[in-house]
């Protein structure tokens, strides 16, 4: 069986507070995009899983400690599965990028191997181990109200993205530790998300609270974002998650393609790609 493991983009990200556990309360409009890893999986005999990574970003994966191995081990520990699996992953999603590739891999494998619905208790145990982003991958587009609640956007809007991955490796933990000021909580704007124009305006007037922290440490990121925003047809540019992938939002595919060509001339050695909402 070949599975598609999609990446995600944070269209906005507000950090509201820090919990006693050390986790931060965040809110985010987000979407899945068609930049995806390919996962081949099959049940095998034996007492351990066989997990292999190939593709352009496979070298940065810890072969002995990764999200797929963690979720399979945990599912057996919880007695939700009993078998072991052979898993071959082609890594097309950049790592340490804010695109949620590792979490998406774990989610995709978990969804495939489970034959019954997860209880809330077991899901929370898995989410604590894999990461709070795990729940996002149930939805193509949505609003993360807080760490325990997501609102599904029933009306999906189509966007194109030009993605740039500079040679910067961001540590999510390190970035969050540097957050000193918190944003006020917002509410899901049900009316605005119904139309693409109003949704775009909502997003343009939003932000990613982690971006200023990363820009301070890596000033080059600010220049990259500015160059993306200068491209014809780009509505806004932003960093996703804790970075370091930067993106520009377009509603026209041809404009996105031209922007990619222009940006490739400026950054010939950077990974640059086009993606679309799922």
PDB file of C-alpha atoms in Angstrom:
ATOM      1  CA  UNK A   1       0.000   0.000   0.000  1.00  0.00           C
ATOM      2  CA  UNK A   2       1.305   3.469  -0.946  1.00  0.00           C
ATOM      3  CA  UNK A   3       0.100   6.315   1.283  1.00  0.00           C
ATOM      4  CA  UNK A   4       0.226  10.081   0.790  1.00  0.00           C
ATOM      5  CA  UNK A   5       1.524  12.007   3.798  1.00  0.00           C
ATOM      6  CA  UNK A   6       0.646  15.687   3.301  1.00  0.00           C
ATOM      7  CA  UNK A   7       2.419  18.697   4.791  1.00  0.00           C
ATOM      8  CA  UNK A   8       0.729  21.643   6.507  1.00  0.00           C
ATOM      9  CA  UNK A   9       1.074  25.398   6.487  1.00  0.00           C
ATOM     10  CA  UNK A  10       0.259  27.755   9.328  1.00  0.00           C
ATOM     11  CA  UNK A  11      -1.533  30.641   7.631  1.00  0.00           C
ATOM     12  CA  UNK A  12      -1.396  32.444  10.972  1.00  0.00           C
ATOM     13  CA  UNK A  13      -0.008  31.599  14.388  1.00  0.00           C
ATOM     14  CA  UNK A  14      -0.702  33.405  17.663  1.00  0.00           C
ATOM     15  CA  UNK A  15       1.044  32.396  20.883  1.00  0.00           C
ATOM     16  CA  UNK A  16      -1.408  33.159  23.709  1.00  0.00           C
ATOM     17  CA  UNK A  17       0.260  31.855  26.872  1.00  0.00           C
ATOM     18  CA  UNK A  18       2.523  29.210  28.370  1.00  0.00           C
ATOM     19  CA  UNK A  19       1.113  26.272  30.331  1.00  0.00           C
ATOM     20  CA  UNK A  20       2.645  24.854  33.503  1.00  0.00           C
ATOM     21  CA  UNK A  21       3.569  21.780  31.452  1.00  0.00           C
ATOM     22  CA  UNK A  22       5.830  23.964  29.319  1.00  0.00           C
ATOM     23  CA  UNK A  23       3.612  23.768  26.243  1.00  0.00           C
ATOM     24  CA  UNK A  24       2.333  26.992  24.719  1.00  0.00           C
ATOM     25  CA  UNK A  25      -1.297  27.753  23.977  1.00  0.00           C
ATOM     26  CA  UNK A  26      -1.507  28.754  20.330  1.00  0.00           C
ATOM     27  CA  UNK A  27      -4.170  29.625  17.779  1.00  0.00           C
ATOM     28  CA  UNK A  28      -3.739  29.126  14.059  1.00  0.00           C
ATOM     29  CA  UNK A  29      -5.543  29.145  10.741  1.00  0.00           C
ATOM     30  CA  UNK A  30      -3.944  26.263   8.874  1.00  0.00           C
ATOM     31  CA  UNK A  31      -4.269  24.135   5.752  1.00  0.00           C
ATOM     32  CA  UNK A  32      -2.838  20.956   4.286  1.00  0.00           C
ATOM     33  CA  UNK A  33      -0.953  21.271   0.988  1.00  0.00           C
ATOM     34  CA  UNK A  34      -0.162  18.778  -1.759  1.00  0.00           C
ATOM     35  CA  UNK A  35       3.568  18.716  -0.988  1.00  0.00           C
ATOM     36  CA  UNK A  36       3.713  15.161   0.334  1.00  0.00           C
ATOM     37  CA  UNK A  37       5.880  12.245   1.361  1.00  0.00           C
ATOM     38  CA  UNK A  38       5.120   8.832  -0.158  1.00  0.00           C
ATOM     39  CA  UNK A  39       4.893   5.945   2.294  1.00  0.00           C
ATOM     40  CA  UNK A  40       4.955   2.256   1.297  1.00  0.00           C
ATOM     41  CA  UNK A  41       3.783   0.064   4.156  1.00  0.00           C
ATOM     42  CA  UNK A  42       3.113  -3.624   4.678  1.00  0.00           C
ATOM     43  CA  UNK A  43       2.715  -6.012   7.584  1.00  0.00           C
ATOM     44  CA  UNK A  44       5.695  -8.271   8.280  1.00  0.00           C
ATOM     45  CA  UNK A  45       6.624 -11.186  10.522  1.00  0.00           C
ATOM     46  CA  UNK A  46       9.133 -10.479  13.263  1.00  0.00           C
ATOM     47  CA  UNK A  47       9.502  -8.566  16.497  1.00  0.00           C
ATOM     48  CA  UNK A  48      10.548  -5.164  15.176  1.00  0.00           C
ATOM     49  CA  UNK A  49       9.588  -2.698  12.463  1.00  0.00           C
ATOM     50  CA  UNK A  50      11.779  -2.061   9.442  1.00  0.00           C
ATOM     51  CA  UNK A  51      11.746   1.630   8.578  1.00  0.00           C
ATOM     52  CA  UNK A  52      13.665   3.125   5.672  1.00  0.00           C
ATOM     53  CA  UNK A  53      13.920   6.693   4.388  1.00  0.00           C
ATOM     54  CA  UNK A  54      14.902   7.829   0.884  1.00  0.00           C
ATOM     55  CA  UNK A  55      14.439  11.047  -1.038  1.00  0.00           C
ATOM     56  CA  UNK A  56      15.926  14.550  -0.977  1.00  0.00           C
ATOM     57  CA  UNK A  57      15.481  15.108   2.771  1.00  0.00           C
ATOM     58  CA  UNK A  58      16.151  11.592   4.074  1.00  0.00           C
ATOM     59  CA  UNK A  59      19.691  12.313   5.311  1.00  0.00           C
ATOM     60  CA  UNK A  60      18.424  14.515   8.139  1.00  0.00           C
ATOM     61  CA  UNK A  61      16.117  11.822   9.555  1.00  0.00           C
ATOM     62  CA  UNK A  62      17.175   9.961  12.687  1.00  0.00           C
ATOM     63  CA  UNK A  63      16.836   6.350  11.536  1.00  0.00           C
ATOM     64  CA  UNK A  64      16.766   4.987  15.108  1.00  0.00           C
ATOM     65  CA  UNK A  65      14.434   7.581  16.626  1.00  0.00           C
ATOM     66  CA  UNK A  66      11.706   9.011  14.394  1.00  0.00           C
ATOM     67  CA  UNK A  67       7.979   9.693  14.510  1.00  0.00           C
ATOM     68  CA  UNK A  68       6.973   6.535  12.603  1.00  0.00           C
ATOM     69  CA  UNK A  69       8.925   4.244  14.890  1.00  0.00           C
ATOM     70  CA  UNK A  70       7.590   6.077  17.947  1.00  0.00           C
ATOM     71  CA  UNK A  71       3.945   5.790  16.925  1.00  0.00           C
ATOM     72  CA  UNK A  72       4.160   2.089  16.006  1.00  0.00           C
ATOM     73  CA  UNK A  73       5.912   1.219  19.290  1.00  0.00           C
ATOM     74  CA  UNK A  74       3.338   3.218  21.249  1.00  0.00           C
ATOM     75  CA  UNK A  75       0.365   1.653  19.441  1.00  0.00           C
ATOM     76  CA  UNK A  76       1.651  -1.813  20.376  1.00  0.00           C
ATOM     77  CA  UNK A  77       2.250  -0.696  23.955  1.00  0.00           C
ATOM     78  CA  UNK A  78      -1.376   0.488  24.113  1.00  0.00           C
ATOM     79  CA  UNK A  79      -2.413  -2.885  22.606  1.00  0.00           C
ATOM     80  CA  UNK A  80      -4.087  -1.155  19.675  1.00  0.00           C
ATOM     81  CA  UNK A  81      -2.029  -3.184  17.178  1.00  0.00           C
ATOM     82  CA  UNK A  82       0.044  -6.339  17.504  1.00  0.00           C
ATOM     83  CA  UNK A  83       1.884  -6.622  14.169  1.00  0.00           C
ATOM     84  CA  UNK A  84       5.165  -5.145  12.992  1.00  0.00           C
ATOM     85  CA  UNK A  85       5.544  -3.287   9.697  1.00  0.00           C
ATOM     86  CA  UNK A  86       7.939  -2.575   6.884  1.00  0.00           C
ATOM     87  CA  UNK A  87       7.739   1.149   6.121  1.00  0.00           C
ATOM     88  CA  UNK A  88       9.559   2.883   3.247  1.00  0.00           C
ATOM     89  CA  UNK A  89       9.294   6.663   3.168  1.00  0.00           C
ATOM     90  CA  UNK A  90      10.275   8.934   0.296  1.00  0.00           C
ATOM     91  CA  UNK A  91      10.953  12.272   2.020  1.00  0.00           C
ATOM     92  CA  UNK A  92       9.836  15.116  -0.228  1.00  0.00           C
ATOM     93  CA  UNK A  93       8.888  17.398   2.678  1.00  0.00           C
ATOM     94  CA  UNK A  94      11.802  19.435   4.096  1.00  0.00           C
ATOM     95  CA  UNK A  95      12.623  18.700   7.735  1.00  0.00           C
ATOM     96  CA  UNK A  96      13.096  21.305  10.493  1.00  0.00           C
ATOM     97  CA  UNK A  97      10.932  23.474   8.285  1.00  0.00           C
ATOM     98  CA  UNK A  98       7.597  24.135  10.040  1.00  0.00           C
ATOM     99  CA  UNK A  99       5.712  21.929   7.566  1.00  0.00           C
ATOM    100  CA  UNK A 100       4.899  19.136  10.024  1.00  0.00           C
ATOM    101  CA  UNK A 101       6.393  16.369   7.887  1.00  0.00           C
ATOM    102  CA  UNK A 102       7.365  14.062  10.743  1.00  0.00           C
ATOM    103  CA  UNK A 103       4.020  14.470  12.488  1.00  0.00           C
ATOM    104  CA  UNK A 104       2.208  13.883   9.196  1.00  0.00           C
ATOM    105  CA  UNK A 105       4.183  10.649   8.662  1.00  0.00           C
ATOM    106  CA  UNK A 106       3.170   9.397  12.112  1.00  0.00           C
ATOM    107  CA  UNK A 107      -0.473  10.385  11.548  1.00  0.00           C
ATOM    108  CA  UNK A 108      -0.616   8.702   8.118  1.00  0.00           C
ATOM    109  CA  UNK A 109       0.854   5.437   9.396  1.00  0.00           C
ATOM    110  CA  UNK A 110      -1.329   5.478  12.516  1.00  0.00           C
ATOM    111  CA  UNK A 111      -4.485   6.035  10.469  1.00  0.00           C
ATOM    112  CA  UNK A 112      -3.602   3.137   8.162  1.00  0.00           C
ATOM    113  CA  UNK A 113      -2.709   0.496  10.773  1.00  0.00           C
ATOM    114  CA  UNK A 114      -5.600   1.178  13.148  1.00  0.00           C
ATOM    115  CA  UNK A 115      -8.742  -0.803  12.524  1.00  0.00           C
ATOM    116  CA  UNK A 116     -10.881   0.836  15.170  1.00  0.00           C
ATOM    117  CA  UNK A 117     -11.568   4.352  16.371  1.00  0.00           C
ATOM    118  CA  UNK A 118      -9.150   5.774  18.925  1.00  0.00           C
ATOM    119  CA  UNK A 119     -10.478   6.724  22.331  1.00  0.00           C
ATOM    120  CA  UNK A 120      -9.828  10.311  23.377  1.00  0.00           C
ATOM    121  CA  UNK A 121      -7.604   9.043  26.184  1.00  0.00           C
ATOM    122  CA  UNK A 122      -5.389   7.004  23.856  1.00  0.00           C
ATOM    123  CA  UNK A 123      -5.249   9.771  21.266  1.00  0.00           C
ATOM    124  CA  UNK A 124      -4.053  12.250  23.899  1.00  0.00           C
ATOM    125  CA  UNK A 125      -1.349   9.799  24.969  1.00  0.00           C
ATOM    126  CA  UNK A 126      -0.177   9.513  21.359  1.00  0.00           C
ATOM    127  CA  UNK A 127      -0.400  13.280  20.782  1.00  0.00           C
ATOM    128  CA  UNK A 128       1.719  13.920  23.858  1.00  0.00           C
ATOM    129  CA  UNK A 129       4.400  11.614  22.463  1.00  0.00           C
ATOM    130  CA  UNK A 130       4.293  12.645  18.796  1.00  0.00           C
ATOM    131  CA  UNK A 131       3.410  16.337  19.073  1.00  0.00           C
ATOM    132  CA  UNK A 132       0.472  18.694  19.482  1.00  0.00           C
ATOM    133  CA  UNK A 133       0.257  19.175  15.676  1.00  0.00           C
ATOM    134  CA  UNK A 134      -0.967  15.590  15.259  1.00  0.00           C
ATOM    135  CA  UNK A 135      -4.640  16.532  15.396  1.00  0.00           C
ATOM    136  CA  UNK A 136      -4.302  19.082  12.560  1.00  0.00           C
ATOM    137  CA  UNK A 137      -3.970  16.331   9.982  1.00  0.00           C
ATOM    138  CA  UNK A 138      -7.592  15.240  10.414  1.00  0.00           C
ATOM    139  CA  UNK A 139      -8.600  18.442   8.583  1.00  0.00           C
ATOM    140  CA  UNK A 140      -7.782  19.899   5.154  1.00  0.00           C
ATOM    141  CA  UNK A 141      -8.386  23.435   6.419  1.00  0.00           C
ATOM    142  CA  UNK A 142      -9.247  24.638   9.877  1.00  0.00           C
ATOM    143  CA  UNK A 143      -8.719  26.879  12.867  1.00  0.00           C
ATOM    144  CA  UNK A 144      -6.781  25.712  15.892  1.00  0.00           C
ATOM    145  CA  UNK A 145      -8.757  27.343  18.692  1.00  0.00           C
ATOM    146  CA  UNK A 146      -6.406  26.011  21.376  1.00  0.00           C
ATOM    147  CA  UNK A 147      -4.273  22.904  21.905  1.00  0.00           C
ATOM    148  CA  UNK A 148      -7.359  20.812  22.568  1.00  0.00           C
ATOM    149  CA  UNK A 149      -9.858  22.193  20.074  1.00  0.00           C
ATOM    150  CA  UNK A 150      -9.971  22.556  16.265  1.00  0.00           C
ATOM    151  CA  UNK A 151     -12.738  24.059  14.156  1.00  0.00           C
ATOM    152  CA  UNK A 152     -13.128  22.469  10.733  1.00  0.00           C
ATOM    153  CA  UNK A 153     -13.485  24.917   7.852  1.00  0.00           C
ATOM    154  CA  UNK A 154     -16.348  23.389   5.904  1.00  0.00           C
ATOM    155  CA  UNK A 155     -15.934  25.826   3.008  1.00  0.00           C
ATOM    156  CA  UNK A 156     -12.464  25.228   1.566  1.00  0.00           C
ATOM    157  CA  UNK A 157     -10.587  27.983  -0.237  1.00  0.00           C
ATOM    158  CA  UNK A 158      -8.015  27.296  -2.964  1.00  0.00           C
ATOM    159  CA  UNK A 159      -4.581  28.899  -2.656  1.00  0.00           C
ATOM    160  CA  UNK A 160      -1.238  28.351  -4.352  1.00  0.00           C
ATOM    161  CA  UNK A 161       2.015  28.682  -2.459  1.00  0.00           C
ATOM    162  CA  UNK A 162       5.595  29.366  -3.431  1.00  0.00           C
ATOM    163  CA  UNK A 163       7.737  27.743  -0.737  1.00  0.00           C
ATOM    164  CA  UNK A 164      11.378  28.533  -0.011  1.00  0.00           C
ATOM    165  CA  UNK A 165      13.601  26.556   2.365  1.00  0.00           C
ATOM    166  CA  UNK A 166      16.782  28.480   3.229  1.00  0.00           C
ATOM    167  CA  UNK A 167      19.741  26.583   4.712  1.00  0.00           C
ATOM    168  CA  UNK A 168      18.511  27.300   8.222  1.00  0.00           C
ATOM    169  CA  UNK A 169      17.660  24.592  10.752  1.00  0.00           C
ATOM    170  CA  UNK A 170      15.119  25.851  13.290  1.00  0.00           C
ATOM    171  CA  UNK A 171      14.621  24.185  16.662  1.00  0.00           C
ATOM    172  CA  UNK A 172      10.937  24.438  17.636  1.00  0.00           C
ATOM    173  CA  UNK A 173      11.774  24.209  21.332  1.00  0.00           C
ATOM    174  CA  UNK A 174      14.429  26.918  21.112  1.00  0.00           C
ATOM    175  CA  UNK A 175      12.151  29.292  19.175  1.00  0.00           C
ATOM    176  CA  UNK A 176       9.272  28.925  21.660  1.00  0.00           C
ATOM    177  CA  UNK A 177      11.609  29.478  24.626  1.00  0.00           C
ATOM    178  CA  UNK A 178      12.418  32.935  23.261  1.00  0.00           C
ATOM    179  CA  UNK A 179       8.789  34.078  23.195  1.00  0.00           C
ATOM    180  CA  UNK A 180       8.444  36.848  25.810  1.00  0.00           C
ATOM    181  CA  UNK A 181       5.238  38.596  24.731  1.00  0.00           C
ATOM    182  CA  UNK A 182       1.911  36.882  24.144  1.00  0.00           C
ATOM    183  CA  UNK A 183      -0.945  37.766  21.798  1.00  0.00           C
ATOM    184  CA  UNK A 184      -4.542  38.154  22.893  1.00  0.00           C
ATOM    185  CA  UNK A 185      -6.873  35.319  21.992  1.00  0.00           C
ATOM    186  CA  UNK A 186      -8.962  35.652  18.882  1.00  0.00           C
ATOM    187  CA  UNK A 187     -12.139  33.912  17.721  1.00  0.00           C
ATOM    188  CA  UNK A 188     -12.841  31.897  14.581  1.00  0.00           C
ATOM    189  CA  UNK A 189     -14.252  34.265  11.953  1.00  0.00           C
ATOM    190  CA  UNK A 190     -16.928  32.053  10.440  1.00  0.00           C
ATOM    191  CA  UNK A 191     -18.161  34.756   8.090  1.00  0.00           C
ATOM    192  CA  UNK A 192     -14.727  35.732   6.711  1.00  0.00           C
ATOM    193  CA  UNK A 193     -13.665  32.192   5.736  1.00  0.00           C
ATOM    194  CA  UNK A 194     -16.715  31.707   3.497  1.00  0.00           C
ATOM    195  CA  UNK A 195     -15.253  33.840   0.682  1.00  0.00           C
ATOM    196  CA  UNK A 196     -11.694  33.794  -0.595  1.00  0.00           C
ATOM    197  CA  UNK A 197     -11.379  37.599  -0.716  1.00  0.00           C
ATOM    198  CA  UNK A 198     -12.509  38.126   2.876  1.00  0.00           C
ATOM    199  CA  UNK A 199     -10.429  35.171   4.073  1.00  0.00           C
ATOM    200  CA  UNK A 200      -7.339  36.623   2.374  1.00  0.00           C
ATOM    201  CA  UNK A 201      -7.956  39.980   4.043  1.00  0.00           C
ATOM    202  CA  UNK A 202      -8.272  38.241   7.386  1.00  0.00           C
ATOM    203  CA  UNK A 203      -4.974  36.425   6.861  1.00  0.00           C
ATOM    204  CA  UNK A 204      -3.146  39.516   5.568  1.00  0.00           C
ATOM    205  CA  UNK A 205      -4.044  41.299   8.789  1.00  0.00           C
ATOM    206  CA  UNK A 206      -2.830  38.361  10.852  1.00  0.00           C
ATOM    207  CA  UNK A 207       0.714  37.178  11.684  1.00  0.00           C
ATOM    208  CA  UNK A 208       2.989  34.415  12.933  1.00  0.00           C
ATOM    209  CA  UNK A 209       4.251  35.317  16.420  1.00  0.00           C
ATOM    210  CA  UNK A 210       7.275  33.042  15.990  1.00  0.00           C
ATOM    211  CA  UNK A 211       8.465  34.827  12.870  1.00  0.00           C
ATOM    212  CA  UNK A 212       9.996  37.859  14.617  1.00  0.00           C
ATOM    213  CA  UNK A 213      11.993  35.525  16.886  1.00  0.00           C
ATOM    214  CA  UNK A 214      13.421  33.625  13.916  1.00  0.00           C
ATOM    215  CA  UNK A 215      14.072  36.848  11.973  1.00  0.00           C
ATOM    216  CA  UNK A 216      16.065  38.216  14.908  1.00  0.00           C
ATOM    217  CA  UNK A 217      18.272  35.135  14.980  1.00  0.00           C
ATOM    218  CA  UNK A 218      18.441  34.792  11.192  1.00  0.00           C
ATOM    219  CA  UNK A 219      18.085  38.295   9.612  1.00  0.00           C
ATOM    220  CA  UNK A 220      18.331  36.746   6.152  1.00  0.00           C
ATOM    221  CA  UNK A 221      14.851  35.307   6.623  1.00  0.00           C
ATOM    222  CA  UNK A 222      13.335  38.800   6.644  1.00  0.00           C
ATOM    223  CA  UNK A 223      14.968  39.557   3.285  1.00  0.00           C
ATOM    224  CA  UNK A 224      13.642  36.309   1.817  1.00  0.00           C
ATOM    225  CA  UNK A 225      10.105  37.101   2.963  1.00  0.00           C
ATOM    226  CA  UNK A 226      10.361  40.589   1.494  1.00  0.00           C
ATOM    227  CA  UNK A 227      11.535  39.227  -1.865  1.00  0.00           C
ATOM    228  CA  UNK A 228       8.623  36.789  -1.918  1.00  0.00           C
ATOM    229  CA  UNK A 229       6.106  39.559  -1.168  1.00  0.00           C
ATOM    230  CA  UNK A 230       7.461  41.661  -4.054  1.00  0.00           C
ATOM    231  CA  UNK A 231       6.471  39.002  -6.598  1.00  0.00           C
ATOM    232  CA  UNK A 232       3.529  39.882  -8.831  1.00  0.00           C
ATOM    233  CA  UNK A 233       0.330  38.199  -7.674  1.00  0.00           C
ATOM    234  CA  UNK A 234       1.584  37.522  -4.129  1.00  0.00           C
ATOM    235  CA  UNK A 235      -0.973  38.546  -1.502  1.00  0.00           C
ATOM    236  CA  UNK A 236       1.314  38.109   1.497  1.00  0.00           C
ATOM    237  CA  UNK A 237       4.405  36.242   2.628  1.00  0.00           C
ATOM    238  CA  UNK A 238       4.927  34.511   5.966  1.00  0.00           C
ATOM    239  CA  UNK A 239       6.891  31.828   7.768  1.00  0.00           C
ATOM    240  CA  UNK A 240       5.106  28.593   8.616  1.00  0.00           C
ATOM    241  CA  UNK A 241       5.232  27.178  12.145  1.00  0.00           C
ATOM    242  CA  UNK A 242       8.594  27.708  13.815  1.00  0.00           C
ATOM    243  CA  UNK A 243      10.270  27.817  10.385  1.00  0.00           C
ATOM    244  CA  UNK A 244      12.410  27.943   8.460  1.00  0.00           C
ATOM    245  CA  UNK A 245      10.220  27.530   5.340  1.00  0.00           C
ATOM    246  CA  UNK A 246       8.889  30.844   4.026  1.00  0.00           C
ATOM    247  CA  UNK A 247       5.956  31.054   1.654  1.00  0.00           C
ATOM    248  CA  UNK A 248       3.996  33.433  -0.513  1.00  0.00           C
ATOM    249  CA  UNK A 249       0.247  33.085  -1.097  1.00  0.00           C
ATOM    250  CA  UNK A 250      -1.165  33.308  -4.634  1.00  0.00           C
ATOM    251  CA  UNK A 251      -4.591  32.674  -6.165  1.00  0.00           C
ATOM    252  CA  UNK A 252      -3.223  32.262  -9.693  1.00  0.00           C
ATOM    253  CA  UNK A 253      -1.033  29.269 -10.607  1.00  0.00           C
ATOM    254  CA  UNK A 254       0.734  31.020 -13.484  1.00  0.00           C
ATOM    255  CA  UNK A 255       1.673  33.914 -11.197  1.00  0.00           C
ATOM    256  CA  UNK A 256       3.062  31.417  -8.692  1.00  0.00           C
ATOM    257  CA  UNK A 257       5.095  29.691 -11.428  1.00  0.00           C
ATOM    258  CA  UNK A 258       6.579  33.012 -12.597  1.00  0.00           C
ATOM    259  CA  UNK A 259       7.376  33.940  -9.005  1.00  0.00           C
ATOM    260  CA  UNK A 260       9.199  30.651  -8.530  1.00  0.00           C
ATOM    261  CA  UNK A 261      11.326  31.331 -11.627  1.00  0.00           C
ATOM    262  CA  UNK A 262      12.198  34.830 -10.384  1.00  0.00           C
ATOM    263  CA  UNK A 263      13.033  33.643  -6.875  1.00  0.00           C
ATOM    264  CA  UNK A 264      15.154  30.786  -8.208  1.00  0.00           C
ATOM    265  CA  UNK A 265      17.325  33.402  -9.932  1.00  0.00           C
ATOM    266  CA  UNK A 266      17.817  35.181  -6.590  1.00  0.00           C
ATOM    267  CA  UNK A 267      18.302  31.972  -4.574  1.00  0.00           C
ATOM    268  CA  UNK A 268      19.660  29.366  -7.028  1.00  0.00           C
ATOM    269  CA  UNK A 269      20.866  27.023  -4.276  1.00  0.00           C
ATOM    270  CA  UNK A 270      17.696  27.094  -2.159  1.00  0.00           C
ATOM    271  CA  UNK A 271      14.916  24.508  -2.307  1.00  0.00           C
ATOM    272  CA  UNK A 272      11.946  26.305  -3.926  1.00  0.00           C
ATOM    273  CA  UNK A 273       8.649  24.616  -4.776  1.00  0.00           C
ATOM    274  CA  UNK A 274       5.018  25.308  -5.647  1.00  0.00           C
ATOM    275  CA  UNK A 275       2.162  23.730  -3.694  1.00  0.00           C
ATOM    276  CA  UNK A 276      -1.624  23.920  -3.592  1.00  0.00           C
ATOM    277  CA  UNK A 277      -4.219  23.474  -0.879  1.00  0.00           C
ATOM    278  CA  UNK A 278      -5.489  19.889  -0.623  1.00  0.00           C
TER     279      UNK A 278
END
